[in-house]
């Protein structure tokens, strides 16, 4: 008798791309056709576009954390950890478990969808003093921090300290930064009504970006509309400006201004996960170069997609690469799953092609700007489109019910502005969440795999 080993499919990352791939594989694979494993630190998919609404208290954290174990077809083994290296020759993935244990996972086919990490620069004090907005924990912490600034300002008898605690700086004029500033400004302005000792005019929000335009992908008209909405609310927008240095009690802008503040939120873009550099293959700005079929040239069984892959944009043509958006990631996940199955069955793979459906930006309340299918909208119609799109994109009926209930309850009853005490006395800045120093070099991956013999699970 001979032992027949089922093919091992390893999916790295539980974002939009990874989850869509796993769901498609679970539905399409015949039971027993392959072993399916997912590597992720958390057994949920985070609906990232709604993260600013969690930070502002409009939505609860659980409402945008979609459980991976709800699927009726669920049969995927989840490894609770993060991939820190891949050896495509030995077909081994090095994984750091949430317990910090290092394990090696063998595969026959690997789908790399680790997403992106916050892009930072060598700015003095940045990672020590800035907050991020990339994870559920960061959003929950930022909300606690903002309310604590109001509490501390209310309790202080020092006018300088009070003014500093009521100034807030957001760096990044893209979608994440703009929505973060808009939603959190509404939080502080609504909350200050519960603090009769505080002067509402002391609350000042700064949104800065080194780029000359706010959200340039929206076009000049909608970009100006977004700026007008934010400026009417009192948010000071400075373009062509960034951070020169960050301290515990003040931030220095590159134009020389010094802003006394205890709150610096960094949302100045993202870069591909450092995992992609561990393969030793060609990258473009950190994104792994793949074919239109989403497989890696020269390496059998390796597929990559989402924010960390340079996927040719066939709809635009030329040298265009698909932007790192949710709508592309979800569709790439389905295509890569079909192509993995095609590879298993000896069938032809199909290329990825998708025409961008447009953009939506929720600025909170009745304010929004949207560009669905090239149609420019602002105000309430844009808000209906923005929230309708996000609601329909939520993967489960439970998540849709929670989000709709939260939106309705917040609109009718407002917020209680309660602090949970989340990590109240622990560091929670940029350097404390993404662990970008944990990844290995290609040489370290190879040495570790060869030295350990890479025992399979």
Short mmCIF file of C-alpha atoms in Angstrom, two decimals:
data_model
loop_
_atom_site.label_atom_id
_atom_site.label_comp_id
_atom_site.label_asym_id
_atom_site.label_seq_id
_atom_site.Cartn_x
_atom_site.Cartn_y
_atom_site.Cartn_z
CA UNK A 1 0.00 0.00 0.00
CA UNK A 2 1.10 3.58 -0.62
CA UNK A 3 0.27 6.62 1.45
CA UNK A 4 -1.36 9.36 -0.60
CA UNK A 5 -0.82 12.84 0.89
CA UNK A 6 -3.39 15.45 0.07
CA UNK A 7 -2.05 18.71 -1.41
CA UNK A 8 -1.47 21.37 1.24
CA UNK A 9 -2.78 24.88 0.51
CA UNK A 10 -1.50 27.58 2.85
CA UNK A 11 -3.13 31.03 2.84
CA UNK A 12 -1.30 33.85 4.64
CA UNK A 13 -3.46 36.74 5.85
CA UNK A 14 -7.11 37.18 6.77
CA UNK A 15 -7.83 40.49 5.11
CA UNK A 16 -10.20 41.03 2.19
CA UNK A 17 -8.00 39.04 -0.22
CA UNK A 18 -7.15 36.13 2.06
CA UNK A 19 -10.67 35.61 3.38
CA UNK A 20 -12.27 35.73 -0.06
CA UNK A 21 -9.70 33.17 -1.25
CA UNK A 22 -10.40 30.83 1.68
CA UNK A 23 -14.18 31.12 1.28
CA UNK A 24 -13.94 30.31 -2.42
CA UNK A 25 -11.65 27.35 -1.76
CA UNK A 26 -13.99 25.96 0.91
CA UNK A 27 -16.91 26.17 -1.51
CA UNK A 28 -15.13 24.84 -4.58
CA UNK A 29 -12.84 22.10 -3.31
CA UNK A 30 -14.23 18.61 -3.07
CA UNK A 31 -14.04 17.36 0.56
CA UNK A 32 -10.71 15.56 0.94
CA UNK A 33 -9.25 17.11 -2.22
CA UNK A 34 -6.77 19.30 -0.30
CA UNK A 35 -5.81 20.40 3.22
CA UNK A 36 -6.52 24.09 3.75
CA UNK A 37 -4.66 26.19 6.34
CA UNK A 38 -4.90 29.90 7.14
CA UNK A 39 -2.20 31.90 8.97
CA UNK A 40 -3.54 34.90 10.90
CA UNK A 41 -2.99 36.35 14.38
CA UNK A 42 -6.75 36.77 14.87
CA UNK A 43 -9.64 34.54 13.81
CA UNK A 44 -11.59 37.43 12.30
CA UNK A 45 -11.59 39.58 9.20
CA UNK A 46 -11.34 43.29 9.96
CA UNK A 47 -13.51 45.53 7.79
CA UNK A 48 -10.82 48.19 7.66
CA UNK A 49 -12.73 51.03 5.86
CA UNK A 50 -15.02 51.43 8.89
CA UNK A 51 -12.20 51.64 11.44
CA UNK A 52 -12.52 55.45 11.89
CA UNK A 53 -16.14 54.90 12.91
CA UNK A 54 -15.00 52.51 15.62
CA UNK A 55 -12.52 55.09 16.87
CA UNK A 56 -15.25 57.72 16.94
CA UNK A 57 -17.71 55.43 18.74
CA UNK A 58 -20.29 55.24 15.96
CA UNK A 59 -19.64 51.49 15.65
CA UNK A 60 -18.62 48.94 18.26
CA UNK A 61 -15.37 47.01 17.64
CA UNK A 62 -17.19 43.69 17.36
CA UNK A 63 -19.41 44.96 14.55
CA UNK A 64 -16.50 45.16 12.06
CA UNK A 65 -14.59 42.09 13.30
CA UNK A 66 -16.16 39.33 11.20
CA UNK A 67 -15.62 35.87 12.67
CA UNK A 68 -13.91 33.35 10.39
CA UNK A 69 -15.67 30.46 12.11
CA UNK A 70 -19.26 31.34 11.15
CA UNK A 71 -19.14 29.76 7.69
CA UNK A 72 -21.25 26.63 7.34
CA UNK A 73 -18.55 25.24 5.08
CA UNK A 74 -15.81 26.08 7.58
CA UNK A 75 -13.12 23.41 7.55
CA UNK A 76 -9.95 25.49 7.46
CA UNK A 77 -7.26 24.99 10.06
CA UNK A 78 -6.23 28.35 11.51
CA UNK A 79 -2.68 28.88 12.77
CA UNK A 80 -2.76 31.80 15.26
CA UNK A 81 0.33 33.74 14.30
CA UNK A 82 2.03 35.73 11.57
CA UNK A 83 4.26 34.59 8.71
CA UNK A 84 7.75 36.10 9.02
CA UNK A 85 9.48 34.33 6.15
CA UNK A 86 8.90 32.10 3.11
CA UNK A 87 11.37 29.74 1.43
CA UNK A 88 9.81 29.11 -2.02
CA UNK A 89 12.45 26.52 -2.95
CA UNK A 90 11.89 24.33 0.11
CA UNK A 91 8.18 25.24 0.11
CA UNK A 92 8.25 26.19 3.78
CA UNK A 93 6.66 29.14 5.57
CA UNK A 94 8.20 30.34 8.84
CA UNK A 95 5.54 31.44 11.32
CA UNK A 96 5.77 33.26 14.61
CA UNK A 97 2.90 32.08 16.80
CA UNK A 98 1.07 34.48 19.11
CA UNK A 99 3.02 32.74 21.91
CA UNK A 100 6.28 33.80 20.13
CA UNK A 101 7.06 30.16 19.29
CA UNK A 102 8.59 29.76 15.81
CA UNK A 103 7.17 26.96 13.65
CA UNK A 104 7.69 25.83 10.06
CA UNK A 105 4.72 24.98 7.88
CA UNK A 106 5.16 23.02 4.67
CA UNK A 107 2.94 23.70 1.68
CA UNK A 108 2.36 22.64 -1.90
CA UNK A 109 0.57 25.86 -2.82
CA UNK A 110 0.86 29.12 -0.90
CA UNK A 111 -1.32 32.21 -1.28
CA UNK A 112 0.35 35.33 0.07
CA UNK A 113 -2.13 37.99 1.16
CA UNK A 114 -0.45 39.55 4.22
CA UNK A 115 -1.76 43.02 3.44
CA UNK A 116 0.14 46.17 4.26
CA UNK A 117 1.72 47.96 7.19
CA UNK A 118 1.80 51.63 8.11
CA UNK A 119 4.38 53.58 6.13
CA UNK A 120 6.70 55.52 8.40
CA UNK A 121 9.74 57.69 7.83
CA UNK A 122 12.88 58.45 9.80
CA UNK A 123 11.27 61.29 11.73
CA UNK A 124 12.58 61.81 15.28
CA UNK A 125 10.05 60.65 17.86
CA UNK A 126 7.46 59.45 15.34
CA UNK A 127 7.13 55.80 16.31
CA UNK A 128 7.49 56.63 20.01
CA UNK A 129 4.76 59.27 20.17
CA UNK A 130 2.33 58.80 17.25
CA UNK A 131 -0.80 56.67 17.24
CA UNK A 132 -1.70 54.50 14.25
CA UNK A 133 -5.07 53.65 12.73
CA UNK A 134 -4.49 50.24 11.15
CA UNK A 135 -5.78 47.72 13.68
CA UNK A 136 -8.87 47.24 15.82
CA UNK A 137 -6.81 47.61 18.98
CA UNK A 138 -5.39 50.94 17.78
CA UNK A 139 -8.85 52.31 16.99
CA UNK A 140 -10.15 51.31 20.42
CA UNK A 141 -7.12 52.83 22.12
CA UNK A 142 -7.35 56.10 20.18
CA UNK A 143 -10.98 56.51 21.26
CA UNK A 144 -10.02 56.00 24.90
CA UNK A 145 -7.13 58.42 24.51
CA UNK A 146 -9.27 61.20 23.01
CA UNK A 147 -11.88 60.97 25.75
CA UNK A 148 -9.13 60.91 28.38
CA UNK A 149 -7.76 64.18 26.92
CA UNK A 150 -11.14 65.80 27.45
CA UNK A 151 -11.31 64.41 31.00
CA UNK A 152 -7.81 65.63 31.84
CA UNK A 153 -8.37 69.04 30.25
CA UNK A 154 -11.57 69.42 32.22
CA UNK A 155 -9.76 68.57 35.46
CA UNK A 156 -6.75 70.81 34.81
CA UNK A 157 -6.39 74.33 36.19
CA UNK A 158 -3.43 75.09 33.89
CA UNK A 159 -4.64 76.99 30.78
CA UNK A 160 -1.58 75.89 28.73
CA UNK A 161 -2.07 72.22 29.54
CA UNK A 162 -5.79 72.47 28.86
CA UNK A 163 -5.19 74.04 25.43
CA UNK A 164 -2.54 71.43 24.53
CA UNK A 165 -4.79 68.51 25.44
CA UNK A 166 -7.51 69.92 23.20
CA UNK A 167 -5.31 70.15 20.10
CA UNK A 168 -5.14 67.13 17.80
CA UNK A 169 -2.94 66.45 14.76
CA UNK A 170 -3.66 63.92 11.97
CA UNK A 171 -0.97 63.32 9.35
CA UNK A 172 -2.16 61.95 6.01
CA UNK A 173 -4.55 63.45 3.49
CA UNK A 174 -5.60 60.19 1.88
CA UNK A 175 -8.86 58.36 2.55
CA UNK A 176 -7.78 56.95 5.91
CA UNK A 177 -6.45 60.24 7.25
CA UNK A 178 -9.32 62.35 5.98
CA UNK A 179 -11.99 60.01 7.35
CA UNK A 180 -10.11 59.68 10.64
CA UNK A 181 -9.86 63.45 11.12
CA UNK A 182 -13.50 63.97 10.10
CA UNK A 183 -14.93 61.26 12.37
CA UNK A 184 -12.79 62.06 15.41
CA UNK A 185 -13.43 65.79 15.13
CA UNK A 186 -17.15 65.03 15.37
CA UNK A 187 -16.46 62.88 18.43
CA UNK A 188 -14.64 65.64 20.32
CA UNK A 189 -17.09 68.39 19.32
CA UNK A 190 -20.08 66.30 20.41
CA UNK A 191 -18.36 65.18 23.60
CA UNK A 192 -17.32 68.66 24.73
CA UNK A 193 -20.99 69.54 25.26
CA UNK A 194 -20.87 67.22 28.27
CA UNK A 195 -18.01 69.27 29.75
CA UNK A 196 -19.43 72.62 30.87
CA UNK A 197 -16.04 73.77 32.18
CA UNK A 198 -14.40 73.45 28.76
CA UNK A 199 -14.49 76.15 26.10
CA UNK A 200 -15.48 74.42 22.80
CA UNK A 201 -13.39 76.95 20.85
CA UNK A 202 -10.23 75.47 22.39
CA UNK A 203 -10.72 72.25 20.43
CA UNK A 204 -8.53 72.43 17.34
CA UNK A 205 -7.90 69.75 14.75
CA UNK A 206 -5.05 69.84 12.24
CA UNK A 207 -4.98 67.68 9.10
CA UNK A 208 -1.67 67.87 7.26
CA UNK A 209 -0.19 66.16 4.22
CA UNK A 210 2.96 66.64 2.19
CA UNK A 211 0.92 66.27 -1.03
CA UNK A 212 -0.48 69.39 -2.75
CA UNK A 213 -4.06 68.02 -2.82
CA UNK A 214 -6.42 66.23 -0.50
CA UNK A 215 -7.43 62.79 -1.82
CA UNK A 216 -6.26 63.51 -5.42
CA UNK A 217 -7.89 60.30 -6.70
CA UNK A 218 -11.30 61.92 -6.22
CA UNK A 219 -10.52 64.70 -8.69
CA UNK A 220 -10.28 68.44 -8.13
CA UNK A 221 -13.99 69.12 -7.67
CA UNK A 222 -14.71 66.51 -5.01
CA UNK A 223 -11.36 67.11 -3.37
CA UNK A 224 -12.26 70.79 -2.93
CA UNK A 225 -15.71 69.80 -1.65
CA UNK A 226 -14.14 67.60 1.01
CA UNK A 227 -11.82 70.42 2.05
CA UNK A 228 -14.73 72.85 2.32
CA UNK A 229 -16.69 70.42 4.51
CA UNK A 230 -13.75 69.91 6.86
CA UNK A 231 -12.88 73.60 7.04
CA UNK A 232 -16.50 74.50 7.85
CA UNK A 233 -16.18 72.18 10.83
CA UNK A 234 -13.06 74.02 11.96
CA UNK A 235 -10.43 71.50 10.87
CA UNK A 236 -7.26 73.31 9.82
CA UNK A 237 -5.88 71.73 6.62
CA UNK A 238 -2.23 72.26 5.72
CA UNK A 239 -0.97 70.81 2.42
CA UNK A 240 2.67 70.57 1.41
CA UNK A 241 3.49 70.12 5.09
CA UNK A 242 4.62 67.14 7.16
CA UNK A 243 6.15 66.41 10.56
CA UNK A 244 9.72 67.45 11.34
CA UNK A 245 9.80 65.87 14.80
CA UNK A 246 7.40 64.55 17.39
CA UNK A 247 7.60 64.85 21.15
CA UNK A 248 5.52 63.83 24.12
CA UNK A 249 3.92 67.28 24.48
CA UNK A 250 4.41 68.96 21.09
CA UNK A 251 4.78 68.36 17.37
CA UNK A 252 6.97 70.40 15.02
CA UNK A 253 5.79 70.84 11.42
CA UNK A 254 8.19 71.12 8.49
CA UNK A 255 7.09 74.72 7.97
CA UNK A 256 8.45 75.60 11.41
CA UNK A 257 5.19 75.68 13.38
CA UNK A 258 5.23 74.06 16.80
CA UNK A 259 1.87 72.70 17.96
CA UNK A 260 1.48 71.82 21.64
CA UNK A 261 -0.48 68.56 21.66
CA UNK A 262 -0.73 65.16 23.32
CA UNK A 263 -2.32 63.56 20.24
CA UNK A 264 -0.51 62.79 16.97
CA UNK A 265 -2.28 60.30 14.67
CA UNK A 266 -0.20 58.99 11.76
CA UNK A 267 -2.08 57.78 8.68
CA UNK A 268 0.37 58.80 5.97
CA UNK A 269 -0.04 55.80 3.71
CA UNK A 270 0.87 52.13 3.78
CA UNK A 271 3.54 49.87 2.31
CA UNK A 272 3.53 46.19 1.45
CA UNK A 273 4.13 43.72 4.23
CA UNK A 274 7.86 43.08 4.82
CA UNK A 275 7.04 39.39 4.33
CA UNK A 276 7.30 39.83 0.55
CA UNK A 277 10.98 40.75 0.77
CA UNK A 278 11.78 37.42 2.44
CA UNK A 279 11.18 35.45 -0.78
CA UNK A 280 14.12 37.05 -2.57
CA UNK A 281 11.97 37.65 -5.65
CA UNK A 282 11.37 40.81 -7.71
CA UNK A 283 9.35 43.55 -6.04
CA UNK A 284 8.02 46.97 -7.04
CA UNK A 285 7.97 49.37 -4.08
CA UNK A 286 7.88 46.35 -1.83
CA UNK A 287 5.01 44.64 -3.68
CA UNK A 288 5.76 41.20 -5.11
CA UNK A 289 5.69 41.17 -8.92
CA UNK A 290 3.20 38.57 -10.17
CA UNK A 291 1.65 37.56 -13.48
CA UNK A 292 -1.94 38.51 -14.40
CA UNK A 293 -2.88 35.02 -13.15
CA UNK A 294 -1.54 36.14 -9.72
CA UNK A 295 1.23 33.53 -9.61
CA UNK A 296 4.92 34.24 -9.03
CA UNK A 297 7.15 33.75 -12.10
CA UNK A 298 9.79 31.06 -11.64
CA UNK A 299 8.30 29.61 -8.45
CA UNK A 300 5.82 26.77 -8.67
CA UNK A 301 2.84 26.99 -6.35
CA UNK A 302 3.36 30.58 -5.14
CA UNK A 303 0.51 33.08 -5.55
CA UNK A 304 0.27 36.65 -4.24
CA UNK A 305 -2.47 39.27 -4.24
CA UNK A 306 -3.88 42.29 -2.45
CA UNK A 307 -1.89 45.20 -1.02
CA UNK A 308 1.42 43.30 -1.10
CA UNK A 309 1.32 42.20 -4.73
CA UNK A 310 2.03 44.22 -7.87
CA UNK A 311 -0.87 42.84 -9.90
CA UNK A 312 -1.04 44.08 -13.52
CA UNK A 313 -4.16 46.17 -14.08
CA UNK A 314 -5.38 44.75 -17.38
CA UNK A 315 -8.43 47.05 -17.39
CA UNK A 316 -6.15 50.11 -17.62
CA UNK A 317 -3.42 48.50 -19.68
CA UNK A 318 0.20 49.50 -20.03
CA UNK A 319 2.33 49.24 -16.91
CA UNK A 320 -0.57 50.03 -14.57
CA UNK A 321 -0.75 48.12 -11.29
CA UNK A 322 -3.98 47.51 -9.38
CA UNK A 323 -4.37 49.95 -6.47
CA UNK A 324 -4.45 48.53 -2.93
CA UNK A 325 -8.21 48.78 -2.41
CA UNK A 326 -10.77 46.41 -0.91
CA UNK A 327 -12.72 45.99 -4.14
CA UNK A 328 -9.62 44.73 -5.96
CA UNK A 329 -8.49 42.54 -3.06
CA UNK A 330 -11.84 40.76 -2.77
CA UNK A 331 -12.04 40.01 -6.48
CA UNK A 332 -8.42 38.93 -6.64
CA UNK A 333 -9.14 36.51 -3.79
CA UNK A 334 -11.78 34.73 -5.85
CA UNK A 335 -9.59 34.57 -8.95
CA UNK A 336 -6.56 33.25 -7.08
CA UNK A 337 -8.68 30.55 -5.44
CA UNK A 338 -9.93 29.44 -8.86
CA UNK A 339 -6.35 29.43 -10.17
CA UNK A 340 -5.05 27.37 -7.23
CA UNK A 341 -7.78 24.81 -7.92
CA UNK A 342 -6.94 24.91 -11.63
CA UNK A 343 -3.30 24.21 -10.79
CA UNK A 344 -4.36 21.28 -8.59
CA UNK A 345 -6.51 19.82 -11.34
CA UNK A 346 -4.12 20.52 -14.21
CA UNK A 347 -6.42 23.09 -15.81
CA UNK A 348 -5.70 26.49 -17.37
CA UNK A 349 -5.57 29.52 -15.10
CA UNK A 350 -7.35 32.78 -15.90
CA UNK A 351 -5.97 36.32 -15.60
CA UNK A 352 -7.37 38.90 -13.20
CA UNK A 353 -9.24 41.82 -14.73
CA UNK A 354 -11.50 44.33 -12.99
CA UNK A 355 -12.59 47.86 -13.83
CA UNK A 356 -12.56 50.14 -10.80
CA UNK A 357 -16.07 50.89 -9.53
CA UNK A 358 -15.21 54.20 -7.91
CA UNK A 359 -14.53 55.58 -4.45
CA UNK A 360 -16.52 56.51 -1.36
CA UNK A 361 -15.42 58.71 1.55
CA UNK A 362 -17.58 58.90 4.69
CA UNK A 363 -16.95 62.16 6.59
CA UNK A 364 -19.45 61.40 9.35
CA UNK A 365 -23.01 62.56 9.93
CA UNK A 366 -24.61 63.62 6.64
CA UNK A 367 -21.28 64.56 5.08
CA UNK A 368 -19.57 62.45 2.42
CA UNK A 369 -18.05 62.61 -1.04
CA UNK A 370 -18.35 59.68 -3.44
CA UNK A 371 -17.53 58.85 -7.02
CA UNK A 372 -19.39 55.65 -7.95
CA UNK A 373 -18.81 54.65 -11.58
CA UNK A 374 -17.39 58.11 -12.26
CA UNK A 375 -20.48 59.99 -10.99
CA UNK A 376 -19.49 62.75 -8.54
CA UNK A 377 -21.70 63.05 -5.44
CA UNK A 378 -21.51 64.97 -2.21
CA UNK A 379 -23.66 65.49 0.88
CA UNK A 380 -26.50 63.14 1.76
CA UNK A 381 -26.62 61.29 -1.62
CA UNK A 382 -22.91 60.56 -1.30
CA UNK A 383 -23.43 59.39 2.28
CA UNK A 384 -26.19 57.01 1.22
CA UNK A 385 -23.89 55.56 -1.46
CA UNK A 386 -20.91 55.33 0.93
CA UNK A 387 -22.77 53.58 3.73
CA UNK A 388 -24.76 51.45 1.31
CA UNK A 389 -21.54 50.23 -0.29
CA UNK A 390 -19.89 49.43 3.05
CA UNK A 391 -23.00 47.72 4.39
CA UNK A 392 -23.38 45.52 1.32
CA UNK A 393 -19.68 44.60 1.38
CA UNK A 394 -19.89 43.19 4.92
CA UNK A 395 -19.49 39.44 4.63
CA UNK A 396 -22.06 38.13 7.14
CA UNK A 397 -25.67 38.88 7.95
CA UNK A 398 -24.76 39.23 11.62
CA UNK A 399 -22.21 41.94 10.81
CA UNK A 400 -24.72 43.78 8.63
CA UNK A 401 -27.30 43.69 11.43
CA UNK A 402 -24.80 44.96 14.00
CA UNK A 403 -23.55 47.80 11.81
CA UNK A 404 -27.06 48.90 10.82
CA UNK A 405 -28.16 48.80 14.48
CA UNK A 406 -25.11 50.81 15.56
CA UNK A 407 -25.70 53.45 12.88
CA UNK A 408 -29.36 53.77 13.85
CA UNK A 409 -28.72 53.89 17.59
CA UNK A 410 -25.94 56.44 17.21
CA UNK A 411 -28.11 58.65 15.01
CA UNK A 412 -31.00 58.55 17.50
CA UNK A 413 -29.27 58.46 20.88
CA UNK A 414 -25.75 59.72 20.31
CA UNK A 415 -22.74 58.58 22.33
CA UNK A 416 -22.10 58.21 26.06
CA UNK A 417 -18.36 59.00 25.61
CA UNK A 418 -17.25 56.25 27.99
CA UNK A 419 -13.63 55.21 28.36
CA UNK A 420 -13.06 51.48 28.66
CA UNK A 421 -9.57 51.76 30.13
CA UNK A 422 -8.15 49.71 27.26
CA UNK A 423 -4.38 49.37 27.83
CA UNK A 424 -4.64 52.38 30.12
CA UNK A 425 -1.07 52.15 31.41
CA UNK A 426 0.65 50.30 28.60
CA UNK A 427 2.39 51.80 25.54
CA UNK A 428 0.20 51.81 22.47
CA UNK A 429 2.02 53.81 19.84
CA UNK A 430 2.98 52.89 16.26
CA UNK A 431 5.88 50.69 17.32
CA UNK A 432 3.70 48.63 19.68
CA UNK A 433 1.22 47.16 17.18
CA UNK A 434 2.67 46.07 13.84
CA UNK A 435 5.93 44.29 14.84
CA UNK A 436 7.68 45.12 11.57
CA UNK A 437 11.05 44.17 13.09
CA UNK A 438 9.98 40.50 13.36
CA UNK A 439 10.56 39.57 9.70
CA UNK A 440 13.55 37.59 8.47
CA UNK A 441 15.84 38.19 5.51
CA UNK A 442 15.87 35.62 2.67
CA UNK A 443 19.22 34.35 3.99
CA UNK A 444 17.86 33.98 7.53
CA UNK A 445 14.82 32.11 6.24
CA UNK A 446 17.00 29.71 4.24
CA UNK A 447 19.40 29.15 7.15
CA UNK A 448 16.56 28.51 9.58
CA UNK A 449 14.80 26.07 7.24
CA UNK A 450 17.98 24.15 6.40
CA UNK A 451 19.14 24.11 10.01
CA UNK A 452 15.87 22.80 11.40
CA UNK A 453 15.06 20.34 8.66
CA UNK A 454 11.70 22.14 8.42
CA UNK A 455 9.56 19.44 10.00
CA UNK A 456 6.04 19.51 8.61
CA UNK A 457 2.99 19.65 10.75
#
